[in-house]
Amino acid sequence: LSQAPMLQLHQLNAWYGESHVLHGIDLRVMKGEIVTLLGRNGAGKTTTLKSIIGVMSKRSGSVKVQGIETIDLPSRKIAKLGLGYVPEERGIYASLSVEENLMLPPRVKDGGLTVSEIFTLFPNIKERLSSQGTKLSGGEQQMLAMGRVLRTGADLLLLDEPTEGLAPIIVDQIGLALKELKKRGFTVLLVEQNFKFATQIADRHYVVEQGKVVDQATNDDVLRDESKMLKYLGV
Ligand code: ATP
């Protein structure tokens, strides 16, 4: 039996007000895959994630989550299909403690990780349980933001540049956590500028340019010949 993709975008268009930013994005992510969106600044990667969770002022085309069409659903209903979005700015509540940040988000689905499972995945934040959000390092904030969506029961994670601005040792820890999540059956679509990190964790990649997917490759293909991908990224 063939399985419906966890996520499938077909001819996705999206607008900020009058400004038409996505011009027919096509991609699919199967359950348990880690897939990246690569591309230069302003290409439309963040907008693609925002369109999937339904927070753009206007979108058209098709966005299916486990075979369910969401293009006309409000974002709270889309979230309940098991989507967990971590924005680039991470969205930690500054005045709340780590523990309160973890407890706050509503469940979207059964089967969310327990707090102790989250601490096993991200030992750094266990030490900071009663610290205020503002006191955390960038890496701790990223781990807390990821932990928070894992509490909700989301099993399709949309991560916007999770490694941005982080020290290499913290980037490695986030990579290990993502590999562990993959083993547990989570599905991840992430925007990533760190090409090396992307090739260490991902199964496949899509290249976005001017609001369209212009190329795609398996990670094995990219590792065999990095030059084509690097050219897209202007490296
Ligand atoms: P970056 O890495 O810089 O975030 P990106 O590939 O994620 O790049 P997007 O943030 O999706 O790119 O931006 C795509 C296009 O949409 C850009 O031309 C950008 O200027 C425009 N854009 C982004 N946010 C808004 C907004 N809130 N209102 C209007 N236009 C926007």
XYZ file of C-alpha atoms and ligand atoms in Angstrom:
266
model
C 0.000 0.000 0.000
C 1.368 3.397 -0.870
C 1.380 5.880 1.951
C 0.170 9.502 1.587
C 3.075 11.936 1.947
C 3.265 13.595 5.359
C 3.278 16.915 3.519
C 2.605 17.705 -0.113
C 2.595 21.155 -1.698
C 1.306 21.568 -5.223
C 1.421 24.895 -7.063
C 1.436 26.826 -3.793
C 1.130 30.594 -4.245
C 1.227 33.097 -1.389
C 0.952 36.832 -0.895
C 1.860 39.410 1.760
C -0.975 41.856 1.137
C -0.639 42.756 -2.556
C 2.862 41.361 -2.812
C 2.933 37.989 -4.610
C 5.872 36.078 -3.111
C 5.427 32.340 -3.806
C 4.836 31.389 -7.435
C 3.881 27.720 -7.482
C 5.928 25.740 -4.956
C 5.868 21.944 -5.434
C 7.388 19.627 -2.865
C 6.700 16.568 -0.794
C 7.991 15.166 2.469
C 7.440 11.545 3.481
C 7.002 10.380 7.069
C 10.308 10.136 8.900
C 12.235 12.242 6.400
C 14.389 15.266 7.152
C 14.152 17.647 4.214
C 15.727 21.076 3.812
C 14.756 24.209 1.947
C 17.935 25.828 0.658
C 18.303 29.094 -1.189
C 19.506 32.657 -0.912
C 18.044 35.375 1.299
C 14.623 36.490 0.157
C 14.021 33.374 -1.978
C 10.796 32.498 -0.157
C 11.856 29.788 2.293
C 10.358 31.356 5.423
C 7.241 32.250 3.460
C 6.885 28.603 2.435
C 6.847 27.517 6.093
C 4.390 30.294 6.993
C 2.151 29.246 4.129
C 2.122 25.639 5.326
C 0.896 26.695 8.776
C -1.654 29.024 7.188
C -0.607 32.415 8.549
C -0.189 34.211 5.204
C -2.829 36.796 4.283
C -3.568 34.872 1.095
C -2.490 31.525 -0.335
C -3.696 29.315 -3.176
C -2.870 25.935 -4.663
C -2.726 22.800 -2.550
C -1.159 22.010 0.835
C -1.941 18.469 1.969
C -0.986 17.186 5.401
C -1.215 13.383 5.523
C -3.505 13.567 2.525
C -5.823 16.198 4.046
C -6.254 19.402 2.024
C -5.631 22.435 4.255
C -5.664 25.317 1.790
C -9.030 26.606 3.066
C -8.508 25.766 6.756
C -7.706 28.330 9.479
C -4.266 27.980 11.079
C -5.548 26.576 14.401
C -7.186 23.662 12.540
C -4.036 23.094 10.504
C -1.949 22.951 13.694
C -4.194 20.177 15.001
C -3.094 17.952 12.140
C 0.204 17.763 14.043
C 2.251 20.689 12.769
C 4.853 22.299 15.001
C 6.467 25.528 13.781
C 9.608 27.035 15.291
C 10.141 30.521 13.816
C 13.568 32.008 13.175
C 13.156 34.323 16.175
C 12.228 31.254 18.311
C 9.343 32.894 20.144
C 10.373 32.199 23.748
C 8.257 34.024 26.338
C 10.941 36.213 27.884
C 9.266 36.794 31.233
C 8.418 33.125 31.809
C 10.720 30.409 33.127
C 11.912 27.475 31.042
C 9.410 25.269 32.830
C 6.525 27.670 32.183
C 7.519 27.973 28.533
C 7.372 24.186 28.242
C 3.997 23.905 29.973
C 2.231 26.703 28.128
C 1.453 25.464 24.615
C -1.800 23.604 24.070
C -1.787 19.990 22.936
C -2.494 19.655 19.232
C -2.403 15.871 19.133
C -1.895 12.918 21.478
C 1.572 11.561 22.038
C 3.566 14.678 22.877
C 6.945 14.117 24.517
C 7.067 14.336 28.304
C 9.213 16.972 29.970
C 11.695 14.295 30.984
C 11.962 13.042 27.391
C 12.617 16.617 26.295
C 15.389 16.920 28.880
C 16.951 13.701 27.624
C 16.937 15.162 24.137
C 18.207 18.574 25.260
C 20.139 18.181 28.540
C 21.240 21.838 28.412
C 17.790 23.156 29.212
C 17.300 20.813 32.169
C 19.921 22.814 34.055
C 17.966 26.003 33.335
C 14.503 24.885 34.426
C 13.709 27.905 36.592
C 15.664 30.462 34.531
C 13.743 33.207 32.771
C 13.500 33.073 28.982
C 15.612 36.215 28.659
C 18.523 34.644 30.524
C 18.987 31.811 28.033
C 21.704 31.636 25.408
C 20.680 31.440 21.740
C 21.270 27.689 21.743
C 19.205 27.163 24.887
C 16.402 29.231 23.382
C 16.445 27.108 20.225
C 16.343 23.890 22.270
C 13.519 25.243 24.405
C 11.567 26.309 21.320
C 11.973 22.836 19.824
C 11.114 21.192 23.154
C 7.980 23.274 23.352
C 6.603 22.084 20.013
C 7.494 18.498 20.906
C 5.311 18.806 24.039
C 2.299 19.658 21.889
C 2.204 16.305 20.133
C 3.228 17.759 16.772
C 4.950 15.144 14.628
C 5.661 17.282 11.560
C 8.231 19.897 12.570
C 8.815 23.049 10.536
C 12.033 24.703 11.664
C 13.300 28.042 10.386
C 17.105 28.209 10.537
C 17.483 26.312 13.809
C 21.277 26.700 13.842
C 21.471 30.403 13.014
C 23.982 32.242 15.171
C 24.861 29.189 17.268
C 28.292 27.896 18.255
C 29.475 24.748 16.416
C 29.174 22.557 19.519
C 25.522 23.591 19.946
C 24.865 23.044 16.225
C 26.158 19.479 16.687
C 23.809 18.921 19.635
C 20.836 20.104 17.606
C 21.896 17.790 14.775
C 21.995 14.833 17.162
C 18.556 15.720 18.523
C 17.128 15.861 14.993
C 18.613 12.453 14.170
C 17.058 11.030 17.334
C 13.685 12.542 16.424
C 13.932 11.029 12.953
C 14.560 7.617 14.533
C 11.381 8.062 16.520
C 9.400 8.712 13.347
C 9.191 12.499 13.406
C 9.184 14.314 10.084
C 11.148 17.546 9.658
C 11.124 20.286 7.038
C 13.714 22.931 7.785
C 15.083 26.101 6.297
C 18.852 26.045 6.569
C 21.672 28.373 5.504
C 24.377 26.212 7.059
C 25.113 23.921 4.105
C 27.450 21.621 6.025
C 24.862 21.093 8.750
C 22.164 20.505 6.131
C 24.208 17.730 4.509
C 24.931 16.121 7.886
C 21.294 15.639 8.833
C 19.046 15.685 5.782
C 17.723 12.978 3.468
C 16.812 15.373 0.666
C 16.981 19.037 -0.295
C 14.900 21.510 -2.294
C 16.361 24.710 -3.734
C 14.059 27.735 -3.695
C 14.617 30.767 -5.919
C 12.208 33.656 -6.425
C 9.284 31.812 -4.923
C 9.735 28.569 -6.901
C 11.465 25.234 -6.426
C 14.217 25.273 -9.049
C 15.991 22.040 -8.141
C 15.960 19.105 -5.757
C 18.462 16.441 -4.806
C 18.964 13.546 -2.446
C 21.619 14.092 0.176
C 23.679 11.267 -1.349
C 23.730 13.115 -4.672
C 24.750 16.344 -2.981
C 27.560 14.627 -1.091
C 28.824 13.088 -4.355
C 29.023 16.500 -6.014
C 28.533 19.603 -3.901
C 29.382 22.061 -6.652
C 25.906 22.401 -8.167
C 24.254 23.047 -4.815
C 26.954 25.482 -3.745
C 26.441 27.439 -6.944
C 22.754 27.952 -6.130
C 23.707 29.234 -2.714
C 26.295 31.582 -4.109
C 29.016 30.035 -1.975
P 15.575 34.839 4.518
O 16.595 33.813 4.739
O 16.168 36.201 4.252
O 14.469 34.868 5.515
P 13.716 33.583 2.750
O 14.085 32.714 1.617
O 13.182 32.950 3.970
O 14.947 34.480 3.104
P 11.295 35.073 2.768
O 11.478 35.644 4.136
O 10.322 34.005 2.580
O 12.700 34.625 2.184
O 10.941 36.292 1.795
C 10.496 36.123 0.453
C 10.117 37.465 -0.125
O 9.006 38.008 0.616
C 11.205 38.519 -0.042
O 11.172 39.249 -1.230
C 10.804 39.365 1.130
O 11.251 40.694 0.962
C 9.308 39.309 1.095
N 8.712 39.432 2.467
C 9.066 38.726 3.555
N 8.319 39.063 4.627
C 7.458 40.025 4.196
C 6.411 40.793 4.819
N 6.107 40.616 6.102
N 5.758 41.670 4.042
C 6.060 41.840 2.750
N 7.033 41.158 2.088
C 7.717 40.257 2.803
